[in-house]
Amino acid sequence: MIIGWVQKVIIVLLLSSPTISWANDIYMDQVGDQLDLDIIQDGQNNSIRSLNTLNGDAYISGNNKTFAVTQQGNNNRAGFWTHGGNQVISLTQKGNSNVSAIDNHGNNNDMSITIEGDSNVTHTEIGNGNDINNNITVTIDDGDSNTLYTEVQNGSTNTIDVQIHGQSNNINTVTVNGNNNNIKAWQGKHEDGTVDNNETGDNDVYWVVVGNSNTLESYQTDDNNNGGQHIANYITGDSNTVKHTQRGAGNHEGYIEINGDSNTVELSQRGNTDNQFADIVLDDGHDVNVFQRYADHTANIDLTNAGGAYTLDLDQTATTNQTYNLIGTCTNANGCGVTVVQN
């Protein structure tokens, strides 16, 4: 342990014997500012722990840190808890059945997680004391059956970007408690960051957001008619903006429920010959835009206020069934205004 000095540590573990099985562990307990640490583990059955994957240490505390972990191989785990400001933290895992867990408390931090492989469980968390100005980027490439959980436990003005590319049967959950957060979740990408390298479907995105003035965007694309796509947004708070887009073949399901004021919602579903289903429940000051194209369409929309609001624009286009159910309580004060186009 060195406190008050710039530290430069490079740990390289290169294990390449074709006949020997290696088990590597790094336990860590680091306190101090201005740490520069780079860990590379190349081989099987690697670790760095805890939180808890499994047992003991991997605690890093201090400001102005750069901390990078790279694990290449199978059965890697990682897992660490950090505290401090102005940190740059990255984790890269390449291989199958990896597990990562990162919990970061502090302000002005940048966290980046990149994983290639199947059946991973990834938990990335910011803050428990109104932490601000943090960035989280999580990217999962070329694997199936992954579970992602990304959390702002208590914080404001944070940016979260979670991406899953070229995969199927993935579950992506984002929970946020705080204000003025900018959050994006992608499966396949598009609009228009492009990617979409042959998405295969059966992907789910869930949002649970408590707080004011958050901007939320969800994008799912091209599942090649193999399992469908599902997005559910649950939001409590004022002045939220939600954009929710699903594209490609296969069934699309979209759910948005907002309990709060002055919300703007845009839900777009575009498919080929399958079902498009949208269910939207909003309370107070709405501007709703729903677009469904091709296939069998159903939109259930429940809007309340009783003192005014909601402007609804619903478009259902295609050659088969188009169905919508609208429940609204406006009582004007120069609000309401509904437009529905069915082709």
Coordinates of C-alpha atoms in Angstrom, one line a residue:
M1 CA 0.0 0.0 0.0
I2 CA 1.3 3.4 -1.0
I3 CA -0.6 6.6 -0.1
G4 CA 0.0 10.0 -1.7
W5 CA 2.2 8.9 -4.6
V6 CA 1.5 8.1 -8.2
Q7 CA 1.5 4.4 -8.6
K8 CA 2.1 2.5 -11.8
V9 CA 1.4 -1.2 -11.6
I10 CA 1.3 -3.6 -14.4
I11 CA 0.3 -7.2 -13.7
V12 CA 0.5 -9.6 -16.6
L13 CA -0.4 -13.2 -16.1
L14 CA 0.3 -15.2 -19.3
L15 CA -0.6 -18.9 -19.0
S16 CA -0.5 -20.8 -22.2
S17 CA 0.5 -24.4 -21.6
P18 CA -1.7 -26.7 -23.6
T19 CA -1.5 -29.5 -21.0
I20 CA -1.8 -27.7 -17.7
S21 CA -4.9 -26.2 -16.2
W22 CA -4.2 -23.0 -14.3
A23 CA -6.2 -21.3 -11.6
N24 CA -5.4 -17.7 -11.0
D25 CA -6.7 -15.3 -8.3
I26 CA -6.0 -11.7 -7.4
Y27 CA -7.4 -10.4 -4.1
M28 CA -7.0 -6.7 -3.6
D29 CA -7.3 -4.1 -0.9
Q30 CA -6.0 -0.7 -2.2
V31 CA -6.3 2.7 -0.5
G32 CA -4.8 5.9 -1.9
D33 CA -5.0 8.5 -4.7
Q34 CA -3.5 8.6 -8.2
L35 CA -3.4 4.8 -8.8
D36 CA -2.6 3.5 -12.3
L37 CA -3.3 -0.2 -12.4
D38 CA -3.5 -2.6 -15.4
I39 CA -4.3 -6.3 -14.8
I40 CA -4.2 -8.8 -17.6
Q41 CA -5.2 -12.4 -17.0
D42 CA -4.8 -14.8 -19.9
G43 CA -6.0 -18.3 -19.3
Q44 CA -8.7 -20.4 -17.6
N45 CA -10.4 -20.2 -14.2
N46 CA -9.3 -16.7 -13.5
S47 CA -10.8 -14.5 -10.7
I48 CA -10.2 -11.1 -9.0
R49 CA -13.0 -10.8 -6.4
S50 CA -15.3 -9.8 -4.5
L51 CA -18.9 -8.5 -4.7
N52 CA -19.1 -11.6 -4.5
T53 CA -17.5 -13.7 -7.1
L54 CA -16.5 -15.5 -4.8
N55 CA -15.2 -14.2 -1.5
G56 CA -12.8 -11.6 -0.2
D57 CA -11.3 -8.3 -1.1
A58 CA -11.1 -6.5 -4.5
Y59 CA -11.6 -3.2 -2.7
I60 CA -10.1 0.0 -4.3
S61 CA -10.4 3.4 -2.7
G62 CA -9.1 6.8 -3.6
N63 CA -9.3 9.6 -6.2
N64 CA -7.8 10.1 -9.6
K65 CA -7.4 6.4 -10.4
T66 CA -7.1 4.5 -13.7
F67 CA -7.9 0.8 -13.2
A68 CA -8.2 -1.7 -16.1
V69 CA -8.8 -5.4 -15.9
T70 CA -8.6 -7.7 -19.0
Q71 CA -9.6 -11.4 -18.7
Q72 CA -9.2 -13.6 -21.8
G73 CA -10.3 -17.2 -21.5
N74 CA -13.1 -19.3 -19.9
N75 CA -14.6 -19.3 -16.5
N76 CA -13.4 -15.8 -15.5
R77 CA -15.2 -13.9 -12.8
A78 CA -13.8 -10.4 -11.8
G79 CA -15.8 -8.3 -9.2
F80 CA -14.7 -5.2 -7.4
W81 CA -16.0 -2.3 -5.2
T82 CA -14.5 1.2 -5.8
H83 CA -14.9 4.5 -4.1
G84 CA -13.5 7.9 -5.1
G85 CA -13.7 10.7 -7.7
N86 CA -12.3 11.1 -11.1
Q87 CA -11.8 7.4 -11.8
V88 CA -11.5 5.7 -15.2
I89 CA -12.4 2.0 -14.7
S90 CA -12.6 -0.7 -17.4
L91 CA -13.3 -4.4 -17.5
T92 CA -12.9 -6.6 -20.6
Q93 CA -13.8 -10.3 -20.6
K94 CA -13.4 -12.5 -23.6
G95 CA -14.6 -16.1 -23.3
N96 CA -17.6 -18.1 -22.2
S97 CA -19.5 -18.2 -18.8
N98 CA -17.9 -15.0 -17.4
V99 CA -19.3 -13.1 -14.5
S100 CA -18.6 -9.5 -13.7
A101 CA -19.8 -7.3 -10.8
I102 CA -18.7 -3.6 -10.3
D103 CA -20.0 -1.2 -7.7
N104 CA -18.6 2.4 -7.9
H105 CA -19.3 5.2 -5.5
G106 CA -18.2 8.8 -6.1
N107 CA -18.4 11.6 -8.7
N108 CA -17.0 12.2 -12.1
N109 CA -16.2 8.6 -12.8
D110 CA -16.1 6.7 -16.1
M111 CA -16.9 3.0 -16.1
S112 CA -16.6 0.7 -19.2
I113 CA -17.5 -3.0 -19.4
T114 CA -17.0 -5.0 -22.6
I115 CA -17.8 -8.8 -22.6
E116 CA -17.8 -11.4 -25.4
G117 CA -19.4 -14.7 -24.5
D118 CA -22.5 -16.6 -23.5
S119 CA -24.5 -17.0 -20.3
N120 CA -22.9 -14.0 -18.5
V121 CA -24.5 -12.3 -15.5
T122 CA -23.3 -8.6 -15.4
H123 CA -24.1 -6.2 -12.6
T124 CA -22.8 -2.6 -12.8
E125 CA -23.8 0.0 -10.2
I126 CA -23.3 3.7 -9.5
G127 CA -23.7 5.3 -6.1
N128 CA -25.6 5.2 -3.0
G129 CA -25.3 8.8 -1.9
N130 CA -26.4 11.1 -4.6
D131 CA -23.4 10.5 -6.8
I132 CA -23.2 12.8 -9.8
N133 CA -21.6 13.1 -13.3
N134 CA -20.8 9.4 -13.8
N135 CA -20.7 7.5 -17.1
I136 CA -21.4 3.8 -17.5
T137 CA -21.0 1.9 -20.8
V138 CA -21.8 -1.8 -21.0
T139 CA -21.3 -3.7 -24.2
I140 CA -22.0 -7.4 -24.8
D141 CA -20.9 -8.9 -28.1
D142 CA -21.5 -12.2 -29.9
G143 CA -23.1 -14.4 -27.3
D144 CA -26.5 -15.6 -26.1
S145 CA -28.5 -15.9 -22.9
N146 CA -26.8 -13.0 -21.0
T147 CA -28.4 -11.2 -18.1
L148 CA -27.4 -7.5 -17.6
Y149 CA -28.3 -5.4 -14.6
T150 CA -27.3 -1.7 -14.6
E151 CA -28.2 0.5 -11.7
V152 CA -28.1 4.1 -10.5
Q153 CA -28.9 3.4 -6.8
N154 CA -29.0 7.1 -5.9
G155 CA -27.6 9.7 -8.2
S156 CA -28.1 12.5 -10.6
T157 CA -26.8 13.7 -14.0
N158 CA -25.4 10.3 -14.8
T159 CA -25.1 8.8 -18.3
I160 CA -25.8 5.1 -18.9
D161 CA -25.4 3.3 -22.3
V162 CA -26.0 -0.4 -22.4
Q163 CA -25.6 -2.3 -25.7
I164 CA -26.1 -5.9 -26.8
H165 CA -25.0 -6.9 -30.3
G166 CA -25.4 -10.0 -32.4
Q167 CA -27.2 -12.1 -29.8
S168 CA -30.4 -13.7 -28.7
N169 CA -32.3 -14.6 -25.5
N170 CA -30.8 -11.7 -23.5
I171 CA -32.4 -9.8 -20.6
N172 CA -31.3 -6.2 -20.0
T173 CA -32.6 -4.4 -16.9
V174 CA -31.9 -0.8 -15.9
T175 CA -33.0 0.7 -12.6
V176 CA -32.5 4.4 -11.8
N177 CA -33.2 6.4 -8.7
G178 CA -32.3 10.1 -9.3
N179 CA -32.8 13.1 -11.5
N180 CA -31.5 14.4 -14.8
N181 CA -30.1 11.0 -16.0
N182 CA -29.5 10.2 -19.6
I183 CA -30.1 6.5 -20.3
K184 CA -30.0 4.4 -23.4
A185 CA -30.5 0.6 -23.9
W186 CA -29.7 -1.1 -27.2
Q187 CA -30.3 -4.6 -28.5
G188 CA -28.9 -4.8 -32.0
K189 CA -28.5 -1.0 -32.1
H190 CA -29.7 1.3 -35.0
E191 CA -31.2 4.8 -34.8
D192 CA -28.7 5.2 -36.1
G193 CA -25.6 3.9 -34.5
T194 CA -26.1 1.1 -36.9
V195 CA -24.4 -2.4 -35.9
D196 CA -27.2 -5.1 -36.2
N197 CA -25.0 -8.0 -37.2
N198 CA -27.9 -10.5 -37.7
E199 CA -29.9 -10.2 -34.5
T200 CA -31.7 -13.5 -33.7
G201 CA -34.4 -12.3 -31.3
D202 CA -36.1 -13.2 -28.0
N203 CA -34.5 -10.2 -26.2
D204 CA -36.0 -8.2 -23.3
V205 CA -35.3 -4.7 -22.0
Y206 CA -36.8 -3.5 -18.6
W207 CA -36.6 0.1 -17.2
V208 CA -37.6 1.0 -13.6
V209 CA -37.0 4.7 -13.1
V210 CA -37.8 6.9 -10.1
G211 CA -36.9 10.6 -10.5
N212 CA -37.4 13.8 -12.5
S213 CA -36.2 15.0 -15.9
N214 CA -34.7 11.7 -17.0
T215 CA -34.2 11.0 -20.7
L216 CA -34.8 7.3 -21.6
E217 CA -34.2 5.6 -25.0
S218 CA -34.7 1.9 -25.9
Y219 CA -33.9 0.4 -29.3
Q220 CA -34.3 -3.2 -30.4
T221 CA -33.8 -4.2 -34.0
D222 CA -34.0 -7.0 -36.6
D223 CA -34.6 -10.4 -34.9
N224 CA -35.0 -12.4 -38.1
N225 CA -38.3 -13.7 -37.0
N226 CA -36.8 -15.8 -34.3
G227 CA -38.4 -15.1 -30.9
G228 CA -39.5 -11.5 -30.9
Q229 CA -38.7 -8.4 -28.8
H230 CA -40.0 -7.0 -25.5
I231 CA -39.6 -3.6 -23.8
A232 CA -41.2 -2.5 -20.6
N233 CA -40.7 1.0 -19.1
Y234 CA -41.9 1.9 -15.6
I235 CA -41.3 5.5 -14.6
T236 CA -42.3 7.6 -11.6
G237 CA -41.3 11.3 -11.8
D238 CA -41.8 14.5 -13.6
S239 CA -40.7 15.8 -17.0
N240 CA -39.6 12.5 -18.4
T241 CA -38.8 11.8 -22.1
V242 CA -39.2 8.3 -23.4
K243 CA -38.3 7.0 -26.8
H244 CA -39.0 3.3 -27.5
T245 CA -38.2 1.7 -30.9
Q246 CA -38.6 -1.9 -32.1
R247 CA -37.7 -3.0 -35.7
G248 CA -37.5 -6.2 -37.7
A249 CA -39.4 -9.4 -38.1
G250 CA -40.9 -11.3 -35.1
N251 CA -43.4 -10.2 -32.5
H252 CA -42.9 -6.9 -30.8
E253 CA -44.3 -6.0 -27.4
G254 CA -44.0 -2.5 -25.9
Y255 CA -45.1 -1.4 -22.4
I256 CA -44.8 2.1 -21.0
E257 CA -46.2 3.2 -17.7
I258 CA -45.6 6.7 -16.3
N259 CA -46.8 8.2 -13.1
G260 CA -45.8 11.8 -13.3
D261 CA -46.1 15.2 -15.0
S262 CA -45.2 16.7 -18.4
N263 CA -44.1 13.5 -20.1
T264 CA -43.3 13.0 -23.8
V265 CA -43.5 9.5 -25.2
E266 CA -42.6 8.1 -28.7
L267 CA -43.2 4.5 -29.4
S268 CA -42.4 3.0 -32.8
Q269 CA -42.8 -0.6 -33.9
R270 CA -42.0 -1.7 -37.4
G271 CA -42.2 -5.3 -38.5
N272 CA -43.1 -7.6 -41.4
T273 CA -45.8 -10.1 -40.9
D274 CA -46.0 -10.6 -37.1
N275 CA -47.7 -8.9 -34.2
Q276 CA -47.1 -5.4 -32.9
F277 CA -48.5 -4.8 -29.4
A278 CA -48.3 -1.6 -27.4
D279 CA -49.7 -0.9 -24.0
I280 CA -49.3 2.7 -22.6
V281 CA -50.6 4.2 -19.3
L282 CA -49.7 7.9 -18.7
D283 CA -50.8 10.3 -16.0
D284 CA -50.5 14.2 -16.4
G285 CA -49.3 16.4 -19.2
H286 CA -48.8 14.0 -22.1
D287 CA -47.6 14.2 -25.6
V288 CA -47.8 10.7 -27.0
N289 CA -46.8 9.4 -30.5
V290 CA -47.4 5.8 -31.4
F291 CA -46.4 4.4 -34.8
Q292 CA -47.0 0.7 -35.8
R293 CA -46.3 -0.6 -39.3
Y294 CA -47.1 -3.9 -40.9
A295 CA -48.5 -7.1 -39.3
D296 CA -51.3 -7.3 -36.8
H297 CA -51.4 -4.1 -34.7
T298 CA -52.9 -3.6 -31.2
A299 CA -52.4 -0.4 -29.2
N300 CA -54.0 0.0 -25.7
I301 CA -53.7 3.6 -24.4
D302 CA -54.9 4.9 -21.1
L303 CA -54.5 8.7 -20.6
T304 CA -55.8 10.7 -17.6
N305 CA -55.5 14.2 -16.2
A306 CA -58.9 15.8 -15.8
G307 CA -57.4 19.3 -15.9
G308 CA -56.2 19.1 -19.5
A309 CA -53.2 17.7 -21.5
Y310 CA -52.6 14.7 -23.8
T311 CA -51.9 15.2 -27.4
L312 CA -52.1 11.7 -29.1
D313 CA -50.9 10.8 -32.5
L314 CA -51.6 7.2 -33.4
D315 CA -50.6 5.7 -36.8
Q316 CA -51.3 2.0 -37.7
T317 CA -50.3 1.2 -41.2
A318 CA -50.4 -2.1 -43.1
T319 CA -52.5 -4.7 -44.7
T320 CA -53.9 -6.7 -41.8
N321 CA -55.7 -6.1 -38.5
Q322 CA -55.4 -2.6 -36.8
T323 CA -56.9 -2.3 -33.4
Y324 CA -56.6 0.4 -30.8
N325 CA -58.3 1.0 -27.4
L326 CA -58.2 4.6 -26.0
I327 CA -59.3 5.6 -22.5
G328 CA -58.9 9.3 -21.8
T329 CA -60.0 11.8 -19.2
C330 CA -58.9 15.3 -20.2
T331 CA -61.6 17.9 -19.5
N332 CA -59.9 20.3 -21.7
A333 CA -58.3 23.5 -20.3
N334 CA -57.2 23.7 -24.0
G335 CA -55.8 20.1 -23.9
C336 CA -56.8 16.7 -25.5
G337 CA -56.6 16.6 -29.3
V338 CA -56.4 13.0 -30.7
T339 CA -55.4 12.0 -34.2
V340 CA -55.7 8.3 -35.4
V341 CA -54.8 7.1 -38.9
Q342 CA -55.4 3.5 -39.9
N343 CA -54.5 2.3 -43.4

